[in-house]
Amino acid sequence: MKTLDFIKLSIALIFTASCFINLQAQNIIIKDPVIEKAVNEVSTYEIEKLITDLVDFHNRNNLSSTTDKNRGIGAAAEYLYQKVLSYIPESNGRLSTEKIYYTAGGANTRLGRKVKLCNVVATIKGNDKMDDRIIVVLAHYDNRGADGLDSTSYVPGANDDGSGIACLMEMVRLLSVINLPVTVKIMFMSGEEHGLLGAQHMADLAKKENWNLIAVINNDMIGNSNASETNTQNNTMVRVFSENIPVVETEDMRKARVFNSAENDSPSRQLARYVKEIGERYVDNMTVKLIYRNDRFGRGGDHTPFSRNGYTAVRICEINENYDRTHQNVFEEDGIKYGDEIWAINFEYVRKNTGVNIATVANLALAPPVPENVKLNIAGLTNYTEITWDAPKQGKTPKAYYVLMRETDQPDWGRKILVYDTNIKLPYSKDNYFYAVQSVDEQGHESLPVFAKGGR
Ligand SMILES: [Zn+2]
């Protein structure tokens, strides 16, 4: 075959194959300098110091002392509360904190007796009075060793969940000095190891008080980079767990999901994709890996009570777990060190995971609210796709919108089209792609995507 003929044949093949467009176009990385600065200021020194202090409480079991000044869960709660208080003067009135008490347990429960536990909540108040949206970031400060009822042995809990708590405290420090229109609540939870009790209390409070809660991010174990048994090492990848089908799905929601083939497009999955896009935009040497399940087999986390109350919630967790350390007492056997000790924490990994959290929360808090009534027009047979939506009714008005497009067999949104109107007509068949719409402001902060559905 002559060279020219080969080129002609190749071109013909390309045209045959290109009914589907290439959505893997190059991305332009545009960073907001304010968010970039906050991400860059996350400090491994602060993270190490905070985990060191937490470990010093000896044991943070939910049954441990609430009155001892130096040991136990009560002393840990007071420490976290005082630490948040110390950041208030720098916050120009944005930051406040409270201890939220609740009673849990009883004779026939996992705790075996009734206890009074405390969640410490840091609130960074949004500065837009017309915007009542709330973002929640949480981690748990209670811990456990091999025996869940052992409240006296030395159980450091450096990674589970000292790492998540350190991330949260850095978020308090770095987000409370930024002007954000949306309120961010940073929750230091108790009760996790005995049935997600603290998170359940907060999720019920959110429902009772009718919070406009747009996203919940749980950080539970984000500091271990080494797998037990296989000795796999990785501090460049973190998992985000999100539910496939909402646990609260009603019959009407089920019908709409089936009609739209939206089984990979729950609100929590959109949040997970958002964490990936924004986290990777701001944090170098980091891949955010979506896991298509709510949590690990047989294990739970504090995002789940929020999911059960109908909120959009995900869990961020290290890619490799180490079962010689998690929920173990400290001892050594056959040359293996057991226990959740601080020497095993990869502080650089916690720093990067904290950066992912800060970038995600700041970008979301600075974004306009989501577009409303996002509709895919499915009437008639056409090779065009028409999508319409309305501007959000509250909060700042979007400058424009992004229409997101992805092939039905792809995990991530591919093409991102900037639109100034509230409708779009695209020369692609609606049958061959999934679509969503985001609001975007002048500086490029985008809202969560709203999946474009057809039908009633
Ligand atoms: Zn945990």
Short mmCIF file of C-alpha atoms and ligand atoms in Angstrom, two decimals:
data_model
loop_
_atom_site.label_atom_id
_atom_site.label_comp_id
_atom_site.label_asym_id
_atom_site.label_seq_id
_atom_site.Cartn_x
_atom_site.Cartn_y
_atom_site.Cartn_z
CA MET A 1 0.00 0.00 0.00
CA LYS A 2 1.33 3.44 -0.93
CA THR A 3 1.78 5.90 1.93
CA LEU A 4 -0.91 8.23 0.62
CA ASP A 5 -3.46 5.39 0.34
CA PHE A 6 -2.62 4.38 3.89
CA ILE A 7 -3.29 7.92 5.10
CA LYS A 8 -6.61 7.99 3.17
CA LEU A 9 -7.63 4.67 4.73
CA SER A 10 -6.63 5.90 8.17
CA ILE A 11 -8.68 9.05 7.74
CA ALA A 12 -11.69 6.99 6.62
CA LEU A 13 -11.31 4.79 9.69
CA ILE A 14 -11.05 7.80 11.97
CA PHE A 15 -14.27 9.23 10.53
CA THR A 16 -16.03 5.90 10.93
CA ALA A 17 -14.95 5.68 14.53
CA SER A 18 -15.70 9.26 15.44
CA CYS A 19 -19.47 9.06 15.83
CA PHE A 20 -18.44 9.37 19.46
CA ILE A 21 -16.46 12.51 20.17
CA ASN A 22 -13.31 12.44 22.22
CA LEU A 23 -14.28 13.85 25.61
CA GLN A 24 -10.79 13.49 27.06
CA ALA A 25 -9.78 16.99 25.99
CA GLN A 26 -6.96 18.79 27.78
CA ASN A 27 -8.02 20.57 30.93
CA ILE A 28 -7.02 24.13 31.70
CA ILE A 29 -6.06 24.33 35.38
CA ILE A 30 -7.20 27.66 36.82
CA LYS A 31 -6.66 28.10 40.56
CA ASP A 32 -8.18 30.70 42.86
CA PRO A 33 -5.15 32.27 44.63
CA VAL A 34 -7.09 32.43 47.93
CA ILE A 35 -7.82 28.69 47.90
CA GLU A 36 -4.33 27.90 46.64
CA LYS A 37 -2.79 29.86 49.54
CA ALA A 38 -4.92 28.00 52.12
CA VAL A 39 -4.00 24.63 50.58
CA ASN A 40 -0.30 25.54 50.54
CA GLU A 41 -0.40 26.61 54.18
CA VAL A 42 -1.49 23.19 55.48
CA SER A 43 1.31 22.33 57.88
CA THR A 44 2.77 18.90 58.63
CA TYR A 45 4.14 20.49 61.84
CA GLU A 46 0.61 21.42 63.03
CA ILE A 47 -0.72 18.00 62.00
CA GLU A 48 2.02 16.13 63.88
CA LYS A 49 1.59 18.32 66.95
CA LEU A 50 -2.17 17.78 67.06
CA ILE A 51 -1.92 13.99 66.70
CA THR A 52 0.84 13.92 69.36
CA ASP A 53 -1.45 15.81 71.75
CA LEU A 54 -4.42 13.49 71.01
CA VAL A 55 -2.34 10.35 71.58
CA ASP A 56 -1.32 11.76 74.98
CA PHE A 57 -4.87 11.27 76.27
CA HIS A 58 -3.92 7.58 76.59
CA ASN A 59 -7.34 6.22 75.60
CA ARG A 60 -10.35 7.98 74.06
CA ASN A 61 -12.86 5.16 74.41
CA ASN A 62 -16.48 6.29 74.76
CA LEU A 63 -16.49 4.59 78.17
CA SER A 64 -13.31 6.33 79.38
CA SER A 65 -13.25 9.14 81.93
CA THR A 66 -15.13 12.35 81.17
CA THR A 67 -13.79 14.10 84.27
CA ASP A 68 -10.05 13.26 84.37
CA LYS A 69 -8.09 16.36 83.29
CA ASN A 70 -5.34 14.44 81.48
CA ARG A 71 -6.73 11.13 80.28
CA GLY A 72 -9.81 9.91 78.47
CA ILE A 73 -12.46 11.20 76.12
CA GLY A 74 -13.53 14.13 78.32
CA ALA A 75 -10.03 15.60 78.39
CA ALA A 76 -9.74 15.12 74.61
CA ALA A 77 -13.04 16.97 74.02
CA GLU A 78 -11.90 19.88 76.21
CA TYR A 79 -8.56 20.01 74.35
CA LEU A 80 -10.31 20.22 70.95
CA TYR A 81 -12.71 22.86 72.24
CA GLN A 82 -9.85 25.00 73.61
CA LYS A 83 -7.87 24.58 70.40
CA VAL A 84 -10.79 25.89 68.31
CA LEU A 85 -11.23 28.77 70.80
CA SER A 86 -7.59 29.74 70.20
CA TYR A 87 -8.34 30.42 66.51
CA ILE A 88 -11.32 32.70 67.19
CA PRO A 89 -9.36 36.00 67.62
CA GLU A 90 -7.79 35.63 64.14
CA SER A 91 -11.14 34.90 62.49
CA ASN A 92 -12.61 38.42 62.56
CA GLY A 93 -15.87 37.18 64.08
CA ARG A 94 -16.40 34.33 61.63
CA LEU A 95 -15.53 31.43 63.95
CA SER A 96 -17.48 30.16 66.95
CA THR A 97 -17.54 26.85 68.78
CA GLU A 98 -19.86 24.82 70.98
CA LYS A 99 -19.96 21.53 72.82
CA ILE A 100 -23.05 19.53 71.96
CA TYR A 101 -23.85 16.91 74.62
CA TYR A 102 -26.04 13.85 74.17
CA THR A 103 -26.69 10.69 76.13
CA ALA A 104 -26.09 7.30 74.55
CA GLY A 105 -25.93 3.64 75.44
CA GLY A 106 -27.75 1.73 78.16
CA ALA A 107 -27.90 -1.74 79.61
CA ASN A 108 -28.51 -3.69 76.39
CA THR A 109 -26.38 -1.67 74.00
CA ARG A 110 -22.80 -1.93 72.68
CA LEU A 111 -21.74 0.51 75.41
CA GLY A 112 -23.30 -1.58 78.18
CA ARG A 113 -24.23 1.46 80.22
CA LYS A 114 -25.53 4.97 79.78
CA VAL A 115 -22.92 7.68 79.03
CA LYS A 116 -22.96 11.39 78.35
CA LEU A 117 -20.88 12.19 75.27
CA CYS A 118 -19.86 15.41 73.58
CA ASN A 119 -19.44 16.55 69.97
CA VAL A 120 -17.30 19.66 69.52
CA VAL A 121 -18.54 21.79 66.63
CA ALA A 122 -16.62 24.67 65.04
CA THR A 123 -18.83 26.94 62.92
CA ILE A 124 -17.37 29.27 60.30
CA LYS A 125 -20.31 31.54 59.58
CA GLY A 126 -21.01 32.41 55.96
CA ASN A 127 -21.05 36.14 55.20
CA ASP A 128 -24.01 36.11 52.78
CA LYS A 129 -27.17 36.65 54.83
CA MET A 130 -29.32 35.63 51.85
CA ASP A 131 -27.61 32.25 51.61
CA ASP A 132 -28.49 29.60 54.22
CA ARG A 133 -26.46 26.74 52.77
CA ILE A 134 -24.30 24.66 55.13
CA ILE A 135 -21.35 22.36 54.40
CA VAL A 136 -20.35 19.79 57.04
CA VAL A 137 -16.88 18.23 57.40
CA LEU A 138 -16.45 15.67 60.15
CA ALA A 139 -14.13 13.15 61.80
CA HIS A 140 -14.30 11.21 65.07
CA TYR A 141 -12.04 11.71 68.09
CA ASP A 142 -13.16 8.66 70.08
CA ASN A 143 -11.18 5.44 69.56
CA ARG A 144 -10.97 1.79 70.52
CA GLY A 145 -8.47 -1.04 70.87
CA ALA A 146 -8.97 -4.79 70.45
CA ASP A 147 -11.74 -4.82 73.05
CA GLY A 148 -14.33 -2.14 72.42
CA LEU A 149 -15.19 -2.01 76.13
CA ASP A 150 -11.59 -1.57 77.34
CA SER A 151 -11.41 2.05 78.49
CA THR A 152 -8.10 1.95 80.41
CA SER A 153 -5.37 0.34 78.22
CA TYR A 154 -3.06 2.53 76.16
CA VAL A 155 -4.86 3.00 72.81
CA PRO A 156 -3.27 5.87 70.86
CA GLY A 157 -5.71 6.14 67.92
CA ALA A 158 -3.18 8.16 65.92
CA ASN A 159 -4.64 7.25 62.55
CA ASP A 160 -8.18 6.19 63.55
CA ASP A 161 -9.10 8.90 63.67
CA GLY A 162 -6.36 11.24 64.92
CA SER A 163 -5.47 11.82 61.26
CA GLY A 164 -9.01 13.00 60.41
CA ILE A 165 -9.13 15.21 63.51
CA ALA A 166 -5.79 16.84 62.57
CA CYS A 167 -7.17 17.52 59.08
CA LEU A 168 -10.26 19.16 60.61
CA MET A 169 -8.25 21.38 62.96
CA GLU A 170 -6.14 22.60 60.03
CA MET A 171 -9.39 23.39 58.22
CA VAL A 172 -10.58 25.41 61.22
CA ARG A 173 -7.28 27.34 61.25
CA LEU A 174 -7.10 28.02 57.51
CA LEU A 175 -10.76 28.42 56.48
CA SER A 176 -11.76 30.69 59.40
CA VAL A 177 -9.56 33.50 58.00
CA ILE A 178 -11.23 33.44 54.56
CA ASN A 179 -14.48 35.18 53.59
CA LEU A 180 -16.90 32.45 52.57
CA PRO A 181 -20.56 33.15 51.68
CA VAL A 182 -21.66 29.70 52.91
CA THR A 183 -21.49 28.39 56.50
CA VAL A 184 -19.01 25.56 57.13
CA LYS A 185 -19.52 23.35 60.19
CA ILE A 186 -16.49 21.34 61.25
CA MET A 187 -17.58 18.54 63.58
CA PHE A 188 -15.34 16.64 65.97
CA MET A 189 -17.46 13.58 66.73
CA SER A 190 -17.62 11.17 69.63
CA GLY A 191 -19.50 7.85 69.73
CA GLU A 192 -18.33 6.56 66.32
CA GLU A 193 -16.79 3.31 67.56
CA HIS A 194 -19.97 2.27 69.35
CA GLY A 195 -22.46 2.75 66.52
CA LEU A 196 -21.97 6.20 64.90
CA LEU A 197 -23.76 7.74 67.87
CA GLY A 198 -22.36 11.28 67.67
CA ALA A 199 -22.98 11.50 63.93
CA GLN A 200 -26.52 10.17 64.36
CA HIS A 201 -27.17 12.90 66.92
CA MET A 202 -25.91 15.60 64.53
CA ALA A 203 -27.72 14.18 61.48
CA ASP A 204 -30.97 14.15 63.49
CA LEU A 205 -30.32 17.70 64.69
CA ALA A 206 -29.77 18.85 61.08
CA LYS A 207 -33.08 17.28 60.08
CA LYS A 208 -34.98 18.61 63.09
CA GLU A 209 -33.66 22.14 62.54
CA ASN A 210 -34.17 21.86 58.77
CA TRP A 211 -30.60 22.79 57.81
CA ASN A 212 -29.97 23.53 54.13
CA LEU A 213 -27.14 21.00 54.22
CA ILE A 214 -25.63 20.63 50.74
CA ALA A 215 -22.67 18.33 51.42
CA VAL A 216 -21.22 16.13 54.18
CA ILE A 217 -17.59 14.98 54.03
CA ASN A 218 -16.37 12.39 56.53
CA ASN A 219 -12.61 11.96 57.02
CA ASP A 220 -11.93 8.66 58.75
CA MET A 221 -8.36 7.28 58.57
CA ILE A 222 -6.41 9.44 56.14
CA GLY A 223 -2.85 9.03 57.46
CA ASN A 224 -1.73 5.44 56.89
CA SER A 225 0.04 4.78 53.59
CA ASN A 226 1.22 1.20 54.18
CA ALA A 227 -0.91 -1.92 53.77
CA SER A 228 -0.56 -4.77 56.25
CA GLU A 229 0.24 -8.22 54.76
CA THR A 230 1.02 -6.98 51.21
CA ASN A 231 3.24 -4.09 52.37
CA THR A 232 1.92 -1.92 49.51
CA GLN A 233 3.00 1.71 49.94
CA ASN A 234 1.08 4.66 48.51
CA ASN A 235 0.74 8.25 49.66
CA THR A 236 -0.39 9.59 46.29
CA MET A 237 -3.90 8.17 46.22
CA VAL A 238 -6.94 8.53 48.48
CA ARG A 239 -10.37 6.87 48.30
CA VAL A 240 -13.74 8.60 48.27
CA PHE A 241 -16.64 6.30 49.08
CA SER A 242 -20.13 7.28 47.88
CA GLU A 243 -23.42 5.40 47.73
CA ASN A 244 -24.68 4.21 44.33
CA ILE A 245 -28.41 4.22 44.91
CA PRO A 246 -29.52 6.59 47.69
CA VAL A 247 -30.44 4.59 50.78
CA VAL A 248 -33.52 6.84 51.13
CA GLU A 249 -34.73 6.18 47.56
CA THR A 250 -38.54 6.25 47.26
CA GLU A 251 -40.60 4.45 44.60
CA ASP A 252 -40.86 7.66 42.54
CA MET A 253 -37.10 8.19 42.79
CA ARG A 254 -36.54 4.57 41.74
CA LYS A 255 -38.71 5.00 38.64
CA ALA A 256 -36.87 8.20 37.65
CA ARG A 257 -33.49 6.52 38.19
CA VAL A 258 -34.39 3.51 36.04
CA PHE A 259 -35.92 5.69 33.31
CA ASN A 260 -32.77 7.86 33.15
CA SER A 261 -30.23 5.04 33.69
CA ALA A 262 -28.95 7.20 36.55
CA GLU A 263 -27.58 4.42 38.77
CA ASN A 264 -24.11 6.02 38.67
CA ASP A 265 -25.37 9.57 39.27
CA SER A 266 -26.63 9.81 42.85
CA PRO A 267 -26.05 13.20 44.51
CA SER A 268 -23.33 11.58 46.65
CA ARG A 269 -21.58 10.31 43.49
CA GLN A 270 -21.66 13.87 42.10
CA LEU A 271 -20.03 15.08 45.33
CA ALA A 272 -17.39 12.33 45.06
CA ARG A 273 -16.57 13.42 41.48
CA TYR A 274 -16.42 17.01 42.72
CA VAL A 275 -13.90 16.05 45.44
CA LYS A 276 -11.82 14.39 42.71
CA GLU A 277 -11.93 17.32 40.29
CA ILE A 278 -11.29 20.07 42.82
CA GLY A 279 -8.88 18.06 44.99
CA GLU A 280 -6.71 17.15 42.02
CA ARG A 281 -6.91 20.75 40.74
CA TYR A 282 -5.22 22.08 43.88
CA VAL A 283 -3.13 19.22 45.29
CA ASP A 284 -0.16 17.90 43.33
CA ASN A 285 0.94 14.25 43.36
CA MET A 286 -2.52 13.18 44.41
CA THR A 287 -5.12 10.99 42.72
CA VAL A 288 -8.59 10.88 44.22
CA LYS A 289 -9.98 7.39 43.60
CA LEU A 290 -13.75 6.98 43.55
CA ILE A 291 -15.02 3.78 45.15
CA TYR A 292 -18.53 2.88 44.03
CA ARG A 293 -19.83 1.81 47.43
CA ASN A 294 -20.97 3.62 50.56
CA ASP A 295 -18.21 2.14 52.72
CA ARG A 296 -16.02 -0.93 53.14
CA PHE A 297 -17.48 -4.42 53.72
CA GLY A 298 -18.85 -4.82 57.22
CA ARG A 299 -17.51 -1.43 58.31
CA GLY A 300 -19.21 1.89 58.80
CA GLY A 301 -18.51 5.57 59.13
CA ASP A 302 -20.02 8.81 60.35
CA HIS A 303 -21.24 9.89 56.89
CA THR A 304 -23.82 7.08 56.94
CA PRO A 305 -26.31 8.57 59.48
CA PHE A 306 -26.37 11.66 57.23
CA SER A 307 -27.04 9.51 54.13
CA ARG A 308 -29.85 7.77 56.02
CA ASN A 309 -31.38 11.19 56.73
CA GLY A 310 -31.30 12.00 53.00
CA TYR A 311 -28.17 14.17 52.84
CA THR A 312 -25.44 14.09 50.21
CA ALA A 313 -22.51 12.46 52.01
CA VAL A 314 -19.15 10.82 51.22
CA ARG A 315 -16.27 9.26 53.13
CA ILE A 316 -12.62 10.09 52.45
CA CYS A 317 -10.27 7.26 53.48
CA GLU A 318 -6.67 6.16 52.86
CA ILE A 319 -6.09 3.81 49.92
CA ASN A 320 -4.21 1.21 52.02
CA GLU A 321 -5.37 0.05 55.42
CA ASN A 322 -3.19 -1.58 58.02
CA TYR A 323 -4.99 -4.14 60.18
CA ASP A 324 -1.96 -4.59 62.46
CA ARG A 325 -2.70 -1.07 63.65
CA THR A 326 -6.43 -0.33 63.38
CA HIS A 327 -8.41 -1.28 66.52
CA GLN A 328 -5.32 -2.97 68.02
CA ASN A 329 -3.71 -2.59 71.41
CA VAL A 330 -0.01 -1.70 71.47
CA PHE A 331 2.30 -4.75 71.63
CA GLU A 332 4.97 -6.52 69.62
CA GLU A 333 4.88 -10.14 68.45
CA ASP A 334 7.12 -12.04 66.00
CA GLY A 335 8.79 -8.78 65.02
CA ILE A 336 5.46 -7.10 64.09
CA LYS A 337 4.46 -3.92 65.90
CA TYR A 338 0.75 -3.78 66.65
CA GLY A 339 -1.27 -0.70 67.62
CA ASP A 340 -2.37 2.61 66.11
CA GLU A 341 0.80 4.55 67.02
CA ILE A 342 2.02 7.89 65.75
CA TRP A 343 5.28 6.57 64.22
CA ALA A 344 3.18 4.93 61.51
CA ILE A 345 1.51 8.16 60.38
CA ASN A 346 2.63 9.58 57.04
CA PHE A 347 2.30 13.31 57.79
CA GLU A 348 2.88 14.33 54.19
CA TYR A 349 -0.07 12.12 53.21
CA VAL A 350 -2.29 13.77 55.85
CA ARG A 351 -1.16 17.17 54.56
CA LYS A 352 -2.21 16.33 51.00
CA ASN A 353 -5.53 14.83 52.10
CA THR A 354 -6.18 17.97 54.15
CA GLY A 355 -5.46 20.00 51.01
CA VAL A 356 -8.06 17.97 49.10
CA ASN A 357 -10.61 18.79 51.83
CA ILE A 358 -9.77 22.50 51.98
CA ALA A 359 -9.89 22.93 48.20
CA THR A 360 -13.21 21.08 47.94
CA VAL A 361 -14.93 22.90 50.78
CA ALA A 362 -13.62 26.37 49.89
CA ASN A 363 -14.51 26.02 46.21
CA LEU A 364 -17.98 24.73 47.05
CA ALA A 365 -18.56 27.45 49.66
CA LEU A 366 -17.54 30.15 47.17
CA ALA A 367 -19.73 28.75 44.37
CA PRO A 368 -23.27 29.94 43.64
CA PRO A 369 -26.12 27.55 44.52
CA VAL A 370 -26.97 24.79 42.06
CA PRO A 371 -29.19 25.50 39.03
CA GLU A 372 -32.84 24.56 39.52
CA ASN A 373 -35.25 22.50 37.35
CA VAL A 374 -32.48 20.98 35.25
CA LYS A 375 -34.35 19.13 32.50
CA LEU A 376 -33.31 17.00 29.59
CA ASN A 377 -35.84 17.32 26.77
CA ILE A 378 -36.75 13.80 25.73
CA ALA A 379 -39.77 14.68 23.57
CA GLY A 380 -39.53 13.59 19.93
CA LEU A 381 -36.90 11.80 17.89
CA THR A 382 -33.92 14.04 17.26
CA ASN A 383 -30.16 13.86 17.08
CA TYR A 384 -29.89 17.03 19.13
CA THR A 385 -29.77 17.29 22.90
CA GLU A 386 -31.70 20.09 24.57
CA ILE A 387 -31.24 20.94 28.24
CA THR A 388 -32.98 23.75 30.15
CA TRP A 389 -32.61 25.03 33.71
CA ASP A 390 -33.41 28.00 35.95
CA ALA A 391 -31.12 30.28 37.91
CA PRO A 392 -31.02 29.51 41.67
CA LYS A 393 -33.51 31.56 43.66
CA GLN A 394 -31.26 32.33 46.64
CA GLY A 395 -27.57 33.13 47.15
CA LYS A 396 -25.34 34.88 44.67
CA THR A 397 -26.46 34.87 41.03
CA PRO A 398 -24.29 32.69 38.79
CA LYS A 399 -22.20 34.43 36.17
CA ALA A 400 -22.70 31.42 33.90
CA TYR A 401 -23.15 27.63 33.90
CA TYR A 402 -21.10 24.60 32.97
CA VAL A 403 -22.85 21.89 31.01
CA LEU A 404 -21.06 18.62 31.74
CA MET A 405 -21.05 15.74 29.32
CA ARG A 406 -19.77 12.19 29.59
CA GLU A 407 -20.09 8.96 27.67
CA THR A 408 -22.37 6.42 29.30
CA ASP A 409 -19.51 3.97 29.93
CA GLN A 410 -17.17 6.54 31.49
CA PRO A 411 -16.70 7.29 35.21
CA ASP A 412 -15.88 11.01 35.08
CA TRP A 413 -17.39 14.05 33.41
CA GLY A 414 -15.42 14.73 30.23
CA ARG A 415 -16.39 17.87 28.32
CA LYS A 416 -17.22 21.00 30.32
CA ILE A 417 -19.02 23.67 28.27
CA LEU A 418 -19.37 27.27 29.49
CA VAL A 419 -22.89 28.61 28.84
CA TYR A 420 -24.18 32.12 29.63
CA ASP A 421 -27.83 31.28 28.93
CA THR A 422 -30.11 28.90 30.84
CA ASN A 423 -30.49 26.41 27.99
CA ILE A 424 -28.33 24.62 25.48
CA LYS A 425 -28.88 22.74 22.22
CA LEU A 426 -26.05 20.38 21.35
CA PRO A 427 -25.64 18.40 18.10
CA TYR A 428 -25.25 15.09 19.94
CA SER A 429 -27.86 12.42 20.57
CA LYS A 430 -29.28 12.51 24.09
CA ASP A 431 -29.24 8.71 24.01
CA ASN A 432 -25.45 8.50 23.83
CA TYR A 433 -24.33 10.70 26.73
CA PHE A 434 -25.06 11.72 30.29
CA TYR A 435 -25.37 15.42 31.10
CA ALA A 436 -25.33 17.64 34.17
CA VAL A 437 -25.30 21.39 34.87
CA GLN A 438 -23.27 23.42 37.38
CA SER A 439 -23.58 27.09 38.35
CA VAL A 440 -20.33 29.07 38.12
CA ASP A 441 -19.32 32.51 39.37
CA GLU A 442 -16.98 35.18 37.93
CA GLN A 443 -13.86 33.54 39.43
CA GLY A 444 -14.75 30.04 38.20
CA HIS A 445 -16.01 28.48 41.44
CA GLU A 446 -18.48 25.82 40.36
CA SER A 447 -21.40 24.32 42.29
CA LEU A 448 -22.09 20.61 42.59
CA PRO A 449 -23.41 19.18 39.30
CA VAL A 450 -27.14 18.56 38.93
CA PHE A 451 -27.80 15.51 36.76
CA ALA A 452 -30.07 16.33 33.78
CA LYS A 453 -33.09 14.03 33.87
CA GLY A 454 -35.86 13.50 31.35
CA GLY A 455 -39.44 12.56 32.13
CA ARG A 456 -41.87 13.92 34.67
ZN ZN B 1 -12.61 5.44 62.43
#
